[in-house]
Amino acid sequence: MADLAHRYERGFPKIGIRPIIDRRKLVKAATQEMTMELALEAARLLSANLRYPDGTPVACVVNDVCISGLKEAADCADKFAKENVGVLLTVASGWCYPLETMETDSRLPHAVWGFNGTERPGAVYMGALHAAHNQKGLPVFKIYGRHIQDIGERTIPADAADKLLRFARAGLAAAMLRGKSYLSIGSVSMGIAGCIVDDDFYQRYLGMKNAYVDMTEVSRRIERGIYDEEEFVRALAWVKEKCIEGTDPNPEALIIPEAQKAQNWETVVKMALIVRDLMIGNPRLAERGFEEEAYGYNAIASGFQGQREWTDHLPSADFLEAVLNSSFDWNGTREPYIVATENDNLNAVTMLFQHYLTNTAQIFADVRAYWSPEAVERVTGHRLEGRAADGVLHLINSGPAALDGTGEMTRDGLPAMKPHWEISEEEVERCLAATSWRPTYMDQFAGGGHSTDFLTRGGMPVTMARLNLVEGVGPVLQLAEGYTVDLPADVHAALDERTTPTWPTTWFAPNLVPGDPVFEDAYTVMAHWGSNHCVVSCGHIGEDLITLASILRIPVNMHNVDAKRLLRPSAWSAFGTKDPEGADYRACAAYGPLYK
């Protein structure tokens, strides 16, 4: 078994909880016990419901004492800096002095939860504190329950708990990006603009660095044996046992001899090991004398250019992308590695966002086609119905879709994609059994290799998203919640044959919103999509993505999330309340990137 513990040796950011009280002697004596109990209850809520990518509960640090003034606020800030706190939650049960108790580190996502009582209303302090933050240009999330509570209560109302969890998920996702890197292996693939790595965007909006490696580094390590040879033997045996090779789609004259196919399998397995090692390092390489290669690039995401300089000569990267993006391999279940095909780093960032919000694998896909009900009926004689009645989007790409995307995992009897610690061995086997590894079309991938061929099961709630860079605006995020759908087998085959049937397919039907200029029908969803690529995540997580985007100061230009589900910093309302989308753009422009 490969030792991958070094992947987490730097630890994860923690949530720092700041209990705040009035410093007047009698008031302080009357409220400090209640305030501390509320802070501890918030910590219990967050740790019980949120997990880090390795499956361990999220750690909360509650300040040792209640903060009543500048000295205690400064001491708390020092403590949190030493404890690797990346997200802040201020808790108040009554009035305090906002300017003396506030935290002013603009890099840390910050929310304030005010106890909504009438005797000593924490909601009043929360109101004054958020006003102070807004006046100083430090946006903060304002959270309090809808209903008045009694002074003796120590429970967190369900509506406040929901907002606390949503804020914390998004805040931790932002914090986990900070200080990490994106590894670009190669450069621009086939002239796709999403492959252009914008260092300024990574630094200013995400707090990340960039690393660059030519694809010849992968071939160098293959030729010189710079990988864990014991793991390679185990991985290749797993591939021979678990990866079912499908029918070769090429004409007989172009079919690669079996001996060459076997050699290609060995090459792509080595590619997977090497790209993983480039991302996170591998101490076992140091044991073999490759000290520099053992370091890795501290990368939480990477992209492999592949086409065409690599794929015209060597086997495609479909295997390494599909397997590394999945939640399992020859080492068992584990956190996915985010690897973007064609080095589309903007899709990689989207994958990161959705992975950190869900702890699940992601489906990387082309937004290939919109099939209208009329077109489907003309081609197949079948009339679409149910969720697919308005037409479907054909999401498909050569192989980077995680095998989790088969939908062969289940939750409550329905298809799902789950965090790796929830995945059973039986579910792993079902995903592998549902995947056929098809030899690549030689006219597209002259170097050979194998692509995954699977069909995502219908009925899974999903969110399709994409980050784009737009001149004059900067980064913008778009998303569409909806469902995967099943088509009759003969209908799927007829439609699939019109494109590349050896690739994984997800049929997607967005949730429609009557009267909405984008989401009134499925056609306009595709018409407004900003790129040829998208990312699909299991679950309706649009509200979490929108919260995360607001933390990073990235406006959302397209979504179908109900306005009542939106949670953004309270300052956003000062930029307009009748037009939330316009207010989002104005607020993000006014505050600018999180890391200026």
Coordinates of C-alpha atoms in Angstrom, one line a residue:
M1 CA 0.0 0.0 0.0
A2 CA 1.4 3.4 -1.0
D3 CA 1.9 5.8 1.9
L4 CA 0.0 8.9 1.0
A5 CA -0.1 10.4 4.5
H6 CA 2.3 13.2 3.3
R7 CA -0.6 14.6 1.3
Y8 CA -2.1 16.1 4.4
E9 CA 1.0 16.7 6.6
R10 CA 0.6 20.5 6.4
G11 CA -2.9 20.1 8.0
F12 CA -6.1 21.9 7.2
P13 CA -7.4 25.4 8.1
K14 CA -9.5 25.5 11.2
I15 CA -12.6 27.6 12.1
G16 CA -12.0 30.1 14.8
I17 CA -14.9 31.0 17.0
R18 CA -14.9 34.4 18.8
P19 CA -17.3 34.7 21.8
I20 CA -18.1 38.4 22.3
I21 CA -19.5 40.1 25.5
D22 CA -20.0 43.5 27.0
R23 CA -17.1 44.5 29.2
R24 CA -19.3 46.3 31.9
K25 CA -18.7 44.3 35.1
L26 CA -22.3 43.3 35.9
V27 CA -23.3 42.7 32.3
K28 CA -20.2 40.7 31.7
A29 CA -20.9 38.5 34.7
A30 CA -24.5 37.9 33.5
T31 CA -23.6 37.0 29.9
Q32 CA -20.2 35.4 29.7
E33 CA -21.4 31.8 30.6
M34 CA -24.3 31.9 28.1
T35 CA -22.1 33.4 25.3
M36 CA -19.4 30.8 25.8
E37 CA -22.0 28.0 25.8
L38 CA -23.4 29.3 22.5
A39 CA -19.9 29.4 21.0
L40 CA -19.2 25.8 22.1
E41 CA -22.6 24.8 20.6
A42 CA -21.6 26.4 17.3
A43 CA -18.3 24.5 17.4
R44 CA -20.2 21.2 18.0
L45 CA -22.6 21.9 15.1
L46 CA -19.8 22.6 12.7
S47 CA -17.5 19.7 13.7
A48 CA -20.4 17.2 13.7
N49 CA -21.5 18.1 10.2
L50 CA -18.5 19.1 8.2
R51 CA -15.5 17.0 7.1
Y52 CA -12.1 17.8 5.7
P53 CA -11.1 16.1 2.4
D54 CA -9.5 13.3 4.2
G55 CA -12.7 12.5 6.1
T56 CA -11.7 13.8 9.5
P57 CA -14.1 16.2 11.3
V58 CA -13.5 19.9 10.8
A59 CA -11.6 21.4 13.7
C60 CA -12.9 24.4 15.6
V61 CA -10.9 26.6 18.0
V62 CA -13.0 28.5 20.5
N63 CA -11.2 31.4 22.1
D64 CA -10.3 30.7 25.7
V65 CA -12.2 33.7 27.1
C66 CA -15.0 35.9 25.9
I67 CA -13.8 39.0 24.1
S68 CA -14.9 42.3 25.6
G69 CA -12.3 44.8 24.2
L70 CA -9.2 45.5 22.2
K71 CA -6.7 43.5 24.3
E72 CA -8.7 40.3 24.2
A73 CA -9.4 40.7 20.5
A74 CA -5.7 41.1 19.8
D75 CA -4.9 38.0 22.0
C76 CA -7.5 36.0 20.1
A77 CA -6.0 37.0 16.8
D78 CA -2.6 35.9 17.9
K79 CA -4.0 32.6 19.1
F80 CA -5.8 31.9 15.9
A81 CA -2.8 32.7 13.8
K82 CA -0.8 30.1 15.7
E83 CA -3.7 27.6 15.3
N84 CA -3.9 27.9 11.5
V85 CA -7.4 29.4 11.7
G86 CA -8.7 30.2 8.2
V87 CA -12.4 31.0 8.8
L88 CA -13.9 33.2 11.5
L89 CA -17.2 33.0 13.3
T90 CA -18.1 35.7 15.9
V91 CA -20.8 34.7 18.4
A92 CA -22.7 37.2 20.6
S93 CA -25.6 36.9 23.0
G94 CA -26.0 40.6 23.8
W95 CA -24.6 44.1 23.1
C96 CA -20.8 44.6 22.9
Y97 CA -18.5 47.3 21.5
P98 CA -18.1 46.6 17.8
L99 CA -15.1 48.7 17.0
E100 CA -13.2 47.3 20.0
T101 CA -14.1 43.6 19.5
M102 CA -14.0 43.2 15.7
E103 CA -11.4 41.3 13.7
T104 CA -10.0 43.2 10.7
D105 CA -8.0 40.6 8.8
S106 CA -9.6 41.0 5.3
R107 CA -8.3 37.6 4.1
L108 CA -10.4 35.6 6.5
P109 CA -14.0 34.8 5.6
H110 CA -16.0 36.1 8.6
A111 CA -19.6 35.6 9.8
V112 CA -21.3 36.9 12.9
W113 CA -24.1 34.9 14.6
G114 CA -26.2 37.0 17.0
F115 CA -28.5 35.3 19.5
N116 CA -32.0 36.6 18.6
G117 CA -33.4 37.3 22.0
T118 CA -35.0 40.5 23.5
E119 CA -33.5 40.6 27.0
R120 CA -29.9 41.1 25.7
P121 CA -30.2 40.9 21.9
G122 CA -27.1 39.6 20.2
A123 CA -28.8 40.5 17.0
V124 CA -28.4 44.2 17.8
Y125 CA -24.6 43.8 18.3
M126 CA -24.6 41.8 15.1
G127 CA -26.3 44.7 13.3
A128 CA -23.8 47.2 14.7
L129 CA -20.9 45.0 13.9
H130 CA -21.9 44.4 10.3
A131 CA -22.3 48.2 9.9
A132 CA -18.8 48.7 11.2
H133 CA -17.4 46.0 8.8
N134 CA -19.2 47.6 5.9
Q135 CA -18.0 51.0 6.7
K136 CA -14.4 49.8 6.9
G137 CA -14.7 47.7 3.7
L138 CA -14.6 44.3 5.4
P139 CA -17.7 42.3 4.3
V140 CA -19.1 40.0 6.9
F141 CA -22.0 37.4 6.8
K142 CA -24.9 38.3 9.1
I143 CA -26.6 35.3 10.6
Y144 CA -29.5 35.1 13.1
G145 CA -32.6 33.0 13.6
R146 CA -36.0 34.1 12.3
H147 CA -37.8 33.6 15.6
I148 CA -37.2 35.2 18.9
Q149 CA -35.6 32.8 21.5
D150 CA -35.9 32.8 25.2
I151 CA -32.9 33.9 27.2
G152 CA -32.3 30.4 28.7
E153 CA -32.1 28.7 25.4
R154 CA -28.7 27.3 24.2
T155 CA -29.8 25.7 21.0
I156 CA -29.1 27.0 17.5
P157 CA -32.3 27.5 15.5
A158 CA -32.5 25.3 12.4
D159 CA -32.5 28.3 10.0
A160 CA -29.4 29.8 11.7
A161 CA -27.7 26.4 11.7
D162 CA -28.3 26.0 8.0
K163 CA -26.6 29.3 7.3
L164 CA -23.8 28.6 9.7
L165 CA -23.0 25.4 7.9
R166 CA -23.3 27.0 4.4
F167 CA -21.0 29.8 5.4
A168 CA -18.5 27.4 7.0
R169 CA -18.4 25.1 4.0
A170 CA -17.7 28.0 1.6
G171 CA -15.3 29.7 4.0
L172 CA -13.2 26.5 4.4
A173 CA -13.2 25.9 0.6
A174 CA -11.7 29.4 0.2
A175 CA -9.2 28.8 3.0
M176 CA -8.1 25.5 1.6
L177 CA -7.1 27.1 -1.7
R178 CA -4.8 29.7 0.0
G179 CA -1.1 28.9 -0.4
K180 CA -1.5 25.9 -2.7
S181 CA -0.7 25.7 -6.4
Y182 CA -2.0 24.7 -9.8
L183 CA 0.4 22.6 -11.8
S184 CA 0.3 23.1 -15.5
I185 CA 1.7 20.1 -17.3
G186 CA 2.3 21.4 -20.9
S187 CA 0.6 24.4 -22.3
V188 CA -2.4 25.3 -24.5
S189 CA -4.2 22.4 -26.0
M190 CA -5.6 22.9 -29.5
G191 CA -6.0 26.6 -29.1
I192 CA -8.5 26.4 -26.2
A193 CA -8.4 29.7 -24.3
G194 CA -9.3 28.0 -21.0
C195 CA -5.8 26.5 -21.1
I196 CA -4.2 29.9 -20.7
V197 CA -3.1 30.1 -17.1
D198 CA -3.6 33.6 -15.7
D199 CA -1.2 33.9 -12.8
D200 CA -2.8 37.2 -11.7
F201 CA -6.2 35.5 -11.3
Y202 CA -4.8 32.7 -9.2
Q203 CA -2.8 35.0 -6.9
R204 CA -5.4 37.8 -6.4
Y205 CA -8.6 35.9 -6.3
L206 CA -7.6 32.5 -4.9
G207 CA -4.4 33.1 -3.0
M208 CA -2.7 30.3 -5.0
K209 CA 0.5 30.0 -6.9
N210 CA 1.3 28.5 -10.3
A211 CA 3.8 25.8 -11.3
Y212 CA 4.8 24.8 -14.8
V213 CA 6.2 21.5 -16.1
D214 CA 6.8 20.5 -19.7
M215 CA 5.2 17.2 -20.7
T216 CA 8.7 16.0 -21.5
E217 CA 9.2 15.7 -17.7
V218 CA 6.6 12.9 -17.8
S219 CA 8.3 11.1 -20.6
R220 CA 11.7 11.6 -18.8
R221 CA 10.4 9.9 -15.7
I222 CA 8.9 7.1 -17.7
E223 CA 12.2 6.4 -19.6
R224 CA 14.3 6.6 -16.5
G225 CA 12.1 4.7 -14.2
I226 CA 11.4 7.6 -11.8
Y227 CA 8.3 6.2 -10.1
D228 CA 7.5 3.7 -7.4
E229 CA 8.2 0.4 -9.2
E230 CA 6.5 -1.7 -6.6
E231 CA 3.3 0.4 -6.8
F232 CA 3.5 0.2 -10.6
V233 CA 3.4 -3.6 -10.5
R234 CA 0.4 -3.5 -8.1
A235 CA -1.4 -0.8 -10.2
L236 CA -0.9 -2.7 -13.5
A237 CA -2.2 -5.9 -11.9
W238 CA -5.3 -3.9 -10.7
V239 CA -5.8 -2.5 -14.2
K240 CA -5.6 -6.0 -15.8
E241 CA -8.2 -7.3 -13.4
K242 CA -10.6 -4.4 -13.0
C243 CA -10.4 -2.3 -16.3
I244 CA -12.6 -4.0 -18.8
E245 CA -11.3 -3.4 -22.4
G246 CA -14.1 -2.6 -24.8
T247 CA -14.6 -3.1 -28.5
D248 CA -12.1 -1.3 -30.7
P249 CA -14.0 1.3 -32.9
N250 CA -11.3 1.7 -35.5
P251 CA -11.3 0.2 -39.0
E252 CA -9.2 -2.9 -39.2
A253 CA -6.3 -1.2 -41.0
L254 CA -5.9 1.2 -38.0
I255 CA -6.3 -1.2 -35.1
I256 CA -3.2 -1.3 -32.9
P257 CA -1.6 -4.8 -32.4
E258 CA -2.4 -6.4 -29.1
A259 CA 1.3 -6.2 -28.0
Q260 CA 1.3 -2.5 -28.6
K261 CA -2.0 -2.1 -26.6
A262 CA -0.4 -3.9 -23.7
Q263 CA 2.6 -1.6 -23.8
N264 CA 0.3 1.4 -23.9
W265 CA -1.5 0.2 -20.8
E266 CA 1.9 0.1 -19.0
T267 CA 2.6 3.6 -20.2
V268 CA -0.6 5.1 -19.1
V269 CA -0.4 3.5 -15.6
K270 CA 3.1 5.1 -15.3
M271 CA 1.7 8.4 -16.4
A272 CA -0.9 8.3 -13.6
L273 CA 1.7 7.6 -11.0
I274 CA 4.0 10.3 -12.3
V275 CA 1.3 13.0 -12.5
R276 CA 0.2 12.2 -9.0
D277 CA 3.8 12.4 -7.8
L278 CA 4.3 15.7 -9.6
M279 CA 1.3 17.1 -7.8
I280 CA 1.9 16.0 -4.2
G281 CA 5.3 14.5 -4.1
N282 CA 6.3 11.0 -3.1
P283 CA 8.8 10.2 -0.3
R284 CA 9.5 6.8 -1.8
L285 CA 11.3 8.5 -4.7
A286 CA 13.7 10.0 -2.2
E287 CA 14.4 6.5 -0.9
R288 CA 15.4 5.6 -4.4
G289 CA 17.8 8.6 -4.7
F290 CA 15.4 10.9 -6.5
E291 CA 15.4 13.6 -3.9
E292 CA 14.3 16.5 -6.1
E293 CA 11.5 14.6 -7.8
A294 CA 10.2 13.5 -4.4
Y295 CA 9.2 17.0 -3.4
G296 CA 6.2 17.6 -5.7
Y297 CA 4.6 21.0 -6.4
N298 CA 2.2 21.3 -3.5
A299 CA -0.6 21.2 -6.2
I300 CA -4.2 20.7 -5.3
A301 CA -5.1 20.7 -9.0
S302 CA -3.3 20.1 -12.2
G303 CA -3.9 20.0 -16.0
F304 CA -2.4 17.8 -18.7
Q305 CA -2.2 19.4 -22.1
G306 CA -2.1 16.1 -24.0
Q307 CA -3.5 17.1 -27.4
R308 CA -1.8 17.2 -29.7
E309 CA 1.9 17.2 -29.1
W310 CA 1.6 14.2 -26.7
T311 CA -1.3 12.3 -28.1
D312 CA 0.1 12.4 -31.7
H313 CA 3.0 10.4 -30.4
L314 CA 2.2 8.6 -27.1
P315 CA -1.0 7.1 -25.5
S316 CA -3.6 9.6 -24.4
A317 CA -4.0 10.9 -20.9
D318 CA -7.6 9.7 -20.6
F319 CA -6.6 6.9 -18.1
L320 CA -4.6 9.1 -15.8
E321 CA -7.3 11.8 -15.8
A322 CA -10.2 9.4 -15.3
V323 CA -8.5 7.4 -12.5
L324 CA -6.9 10.3 -10.6
N325 CA -10.2 12.2 -10.7
S326 CA -12.0 9.2 -9.2
S327 CA -12.4 8.4 -5.5
F328 CA -10.6 5.1 -5.8
D329 CA -7.7 3.2 -7.5
W330 CA -5.3 0.3 -6.7
N331 CA -4.7 1.8 -3.3
G332 CA -8.4 1.7 -2.4
T333 CA -10.8 4.6 -1.7
R334 CA -9.1 8.0 -1.3
E335 CA -9.7 11.7 -2.0
P336 CA -9.8 12.4 -5.7
Y337 CA -6.9 14.3 -7.4
I338 CA -8.2 17.2 -9.5
V339 CA -6.8 16.8 -13.0
A340 CA -8.1 18.8 -15.9
T341 CA -8.0 17.4 -19.4
E342 CA -6.4 19.6 -22.1
N343 CA -5.0 21.7 -19.2
D344 CA -8.3 23.6 -19.0
N345 CA -7.3 25.3 -15.7
L346 CA -10.6 27.2 -15.5
N347 CA -12.4 23.9 -15.4
A348 CA -9.9 22.7 -12.8
V349 CA -10.7 25.7 -10.6
T350 CA -14.4 24.9 -10.9
M351 CA -13.7 21.3 -10.0
L352 CA -11.8 22.5 -7.0
F353 CA -14.7 24.7 -5.8
Q354 CA -17.2 21.9 -6.1
H355 CA -14.9 19.2 -4.7
Y356 CA -14.1 21.3 -1.6
L357 CA -17.8 22.0 -1.0
T358 CA -18.8 18.3 -1.4
N359 CA -15.7 16.2 -0.8
T360 CA -16.7 14.2 -3.8
A361 CA -15.3 13.5 -7.3
Q362 CA -16.3 15.6 -10.3
I363 CA -17.4 15.0 -13.9
F364 CA -15.4 17.0 -16.4
A365 CA -17.3 17.2 -19.7
D366 CA -17.9 19.0 -23.0
V367 CA -21.2 20.7 -23.3
R368 CA -21.6 18.9 -26.6
A369 CA -25.1 19.4 -27.8
Y370 CA -28.7 20.4 -26.9
W371 CA -31.2 17.8 -28.1
S372 CA -34.6 19.3 -28.4
P373 CA -37.7 17.1 -28.1
E374 CA -38.4 17.7 -31.7
A375 CA -34.9 16.7 -32.8
V376 CA -35.0 13.6 -30.7
E377 CA -38.4 12.6 -32.1
R378 CA -37.2 13.2 -35.6
V379 CA -34.1 11.0 -35.2
T380 CA -35.5 8.3 -33.0
G381 CA -39.3 8.4 -33.1
H382 CA -39.3 8.8 -29.3
R383 CA -40.9 11.8 -27.6
L384 CA -39.0 12.9 -24.5
E385 CA -40.9 13.1 -21.3
G386 CA -40.6 13.7 -17.5
R387 CA -37.6 15.9 -16.6
A388 CA -36.3 15.5 -20.1
A389 CA -39.5 16.8 -21.7
D390 CA -37.9 20.2 -22.7
G391 CA -34.8 18.6 -24.1
V392 CA -31.5 17.5 -22.7
L393 CA -27.8 18.5 -22.8
H394 CA -25.4 15.9 -24.0
L395 CA -22.3 16.2 -21.6
I396 CA -19.4 14.1 -22.9
N397 CA -15.6 14.1 -23.1
S398 CA -12.9 11.6 -23.9
G399 CA -12.0 10.3 -20.5
P400 CA -11.4 12.8 -17.7
A401 CA -14.8 12.1 -16.1
A402 CA -14.4 10.4 -12.7
L403 CA -15.6 6.8 -12.7
D404 CA -17.8 7.9 -9.8
G405 CA -19.8 9.6 -12.5
T406 CA -21.4 6.3 -13.5
G407 CA -23.9 6.9 -10.7
E408 CA -23.4 3.3 -9.5
M409 CA -23.0 4.6 -5.9
T410 CA -26.2 5.0 -4.1
R411 CA -27.7 7.0 -1.3
D412 CA -31.3 6.2 -0.1
G413 CA -31.7 4.0 -3.1
L414 CA -30.8 6.7 -5.6
P415 CA -27.7 7.2 -7.7
A416 CA -25.1 9.4 -6.1
M417 CA -21.5 10.4 -5.9
K418 CA -20.2 10.2 -2.4
P419 CA -17.2 11.2 -0.2
H420 CA -14.5 8.5 -0.4
W421 CA -15.0 7.5 3.3
E422 CA -18.7 6.6 2.5
I423 CA -17.9 4.5 -0.6
S424 CA -18.2 0.7 -0.1
E425 CA -16.0 -1.9 -1.9
E426 CA -19.2 -3.1 -3.6
E427 CA -19.8 0.4 -5.0
V428 CA -16.3 0.6 -6.3
E429 CA -16.8 -2.7 -8.1
R430 CA -20.1 -1.5 -9.6
C431 CA -18.4 1.6 -11.0
L432 CA -15.6 -0.4 -12.6
A433 CA -18.1 -2.9 -14.0
A434 CA -20.1 -0.2 -15.6
T435 CA -17.0 1.3 -17.3
S436 CA -15.6 0.0 -20.6
W437 CA -12.2 1.1 -21.6
R438 CA -12.4 1.6 -25.3
P439 CA -9.3 2.0 -27.6
T440 CA -9.1 5.5 -28.8
Y441 CA -10.0 6.6 -32.3
M442 CA -6.7 6.6 -34.2
D443 CA -7.6 9.6 -36.3
Q444 CA -7.9 11.7 -33.1
F445 CA -5.3 10.1 -30.9
A446 CA -2.6 8.7 -33.1
G447 CA -0.6 7.5 -30.1
G448 CA -3.4 5.2 -29.0
G449 CA -4.6 4.6 -25.5
H450 CA -8.0 3.9 -24.0
S451 CA -11.0 6.1 -23.2
T452 CA -13.7 5.4 -20.6
D453 CA -17.1 4.5 -22.0
F454 CA -20.0 4.7 -19.5
L455 CA -23.5 6.2 -19.1
T456 CA -24.4 8.1 -16.0
R457 CA -27.5 6.8 -14.3
G458 CA -30.5 9.1 -14.4
G459 CA -32.3 10.5 -11.4
M460 CA -29.2 12.1 -9.7
P461 CA -29.5 15.7 -8.6
V462 CA -26.5 17.6 -10.0
T463 CA -25.1 21.0 -10.4
M464 CA -23.3 22.0 -13.6
A465 CA -20.9 24.9 -13.3
R466 CA -18.0 26.8 -15.0
L467 CA -15.7 29.6 -14.2
N468 CA -14.9 32.0 -17.1
L469 CA -12.5 34.9 -17.5
V470 CA -14.0 37.9 -19.3
E471 CA -12.1 40.9 -20.4
G472 CA -13.4 44.0 -18.7
V473 CA -15.1 42.0 -16.0
G474 CA -12.6 39.4 -14.7
P475 CA -13.7 36.0 -13.4
V476 CA -17.4 35.1 -13.5
L477 CA -19.1 31.9 -12.4
Q478 CA -22.1 30.3 -14.0
L479 CA -24.1 27.3 -12.8
A480 CA -27.2 25.3 -13.5
E481 CA -28.9 22.9 -11.1
G482 CA -30.8 20.0 -12.6
Y483 CA -30.9 16.2 -12.9
T484 CA -29.2 13.4 -14.8
V485 CA -31.8 11.6 -16.9
D486 CA -32.3 8.1 -18.4
L487 CA -33.2 7.7 -22.0
P488 CA -34.4 4.5 -23.5
A489 CA -31.5 2.4 -24.5
D490 CA -32.2 2.6 -28.2
V491 CA -32.6 6.3 -28.0
H492 CA -29.4 6.8 -26.2
A493 CA -27.6 4.6 -28.7
A494 CA -29.0 6.5 -31.7
L495 CA -28.0 9.9 -30.2
D496 CA -24.6 8.7 -28.9
E497 CA -23.6 7.3 -32.2
R498 CA -23.9 10.7 -33.8
T499 CA -20.9 11.9 -31.8
T500 CA -18.1 9.8 -30.1
P501 CA -19.8 6.7 -28.6
T502 CA -16.6 5.5 -26.9
W503 CA -16.7 8.4 -24.4
P504 CA -18.7 8.7 -21.1
T505 CA -22.1 10.3 -21.5
T506 CA -24.2 12.3 -19.0
W507 CA -27.7 13.3 -20.1
F508 CA -28.5 16.5 -18.2
A509 CA -31.8 18.3 -17.8
P510 CA -31.5 21.7 -16.0
N511 CA -34.2 22.8 -13.6
L512 CA -36.4 25.3 -15.5
V513 CA -37.6 28.7 -14.2
P514 CA -40.7 30.0 -16.0
G515 CA -40.2 33.6 -17.2
D516 CA -36.4 33.5 -16.6
P517 CA -34.4 34.8 -19.6
V518 CA -31.9 31.9 -19.3
F519 CA -33.7 29.1 -17.5
E520 CA -37.0 29.2 -19.2
D521 CA -35.9 26.3 -21.4
A522 CA -32.9 24.0 -21.8
Y523 CA -31.8 25.5 -25.1
T524 CA -31.2 28.9 -23.6
V525 CA -29.1 27.3 -20.9
M526 CA -26.7 26.0 -23.5
A527 CA -26.9 29.2 -25.5
H528 CA -25.7 31.2 -22.5
W529 CA -22.9 28.8 -21.5
G530 CA -19.6 30.5 -21.5
S531 CA -17.3 27.7 -22.7
N532 CA -17.1 24.3 -24.4
H533 CA -16.4 22.7 -21.0
C534 CA -18.3 22.3 -17.7
V535 CA -18.0 20.5 -14.4
V536 CA -20.8 18.4 -13.0
S537 CA -21.1 17.8 -9.2
C538 CA -23.6 15.5 -7.4
G539 CA -26.2 17.5 -5.4
H540 CA -27.9 20.8 -5.7
I541 CA -25.0 22.9 -4.4
G542 CA -25.7 26.1 -6.3
E543 CA -26.3 28.1 -3.1
D544 CA -22.9 27.0 -1.7
L545 CA -21.2 27.9 -4.9
I546 CA -22.8 31.3 -4.8
T547 CA -21.7 31.9 -1.2
L548 CA -18.1 30.8 -2.0
A549 CA -18.0 33.1 -5.1
S550 CA -19.0 36.0 -2.9
I551 CA -16.2 35.3 -0.5
L552 CA -13.7 35.3 -3.4
R553 CA -15.4 38.4 -5.0
I554 CA -16.4 36.5 -8.1
P555 CA -19.8 37.5 -9.5
V556 CA -22.3 34.9 -10.6
N557 CA -23.7 35.7 -14.1
M558 CA -26.1 32.8 -14.4
H559 CA -27.9 30.5 -12.0
N560 CA -31.3 29.0 -11.2
V561 CA -31.1 29.0 -7.4
D562 CA -34.1 30.5 -5.6
A563 CA -33.4 33.9 -4.2
K564 CA -34.5 32.8 -0.7
R565 CA -31.5 30.3 -0.7
L566 CA -28.9 32.9 -1.4
L567 CA -26.3 33.8 1.3
R568 CA -23.9 36.6 0.6
P569 CA -22.1 39.1 2.9
S570 CA -24.6 41.6 4.3
A571 CA -22.8 44.5 2.5
W572 CA -24.2 43.2 -0.8
S573 CA -27.6 44.6 0.0
A574 CA -26.1 48.1 0.1
F575 CA -25.4 47.7 -3.7
G576 CA -29.1 47.2 -4.4
T577 CA -31.9 44.9 -3.2
K578 CA -34.2 44.7 -6.2
D579 CA -31.5 43.3 -8.6
P580 CA -29.4 40.8 -6.7
E581 CA -27.4 39.8 -9.8
G582 CA -26.5 43.4 -10.5
A583 CA -25.7 44.0 -6.9
D584 CA -23.4 41.0 -6.9
Y585 CA -21.4 42.5 -9.8
R586 CA -21.2 45.9 -8.2
A587 CA -20.1 44.6 -4.8
C588 CA -17.4 42.3 -6.3
A589 CA -16.1 45.2 -8.4
A590 CA -16.1 47.6 -5.4
Y591 CA -14.3 45.3 -3.0
G592 CA -12.0 43.7 -5.6
P593 CA -10.2 40.4 -5.3
L594 CA -9.8 38.9 -1.9
Y595 CA -6.0 39.0 -2.0
K596 CA -5.1 42.5 -3.3

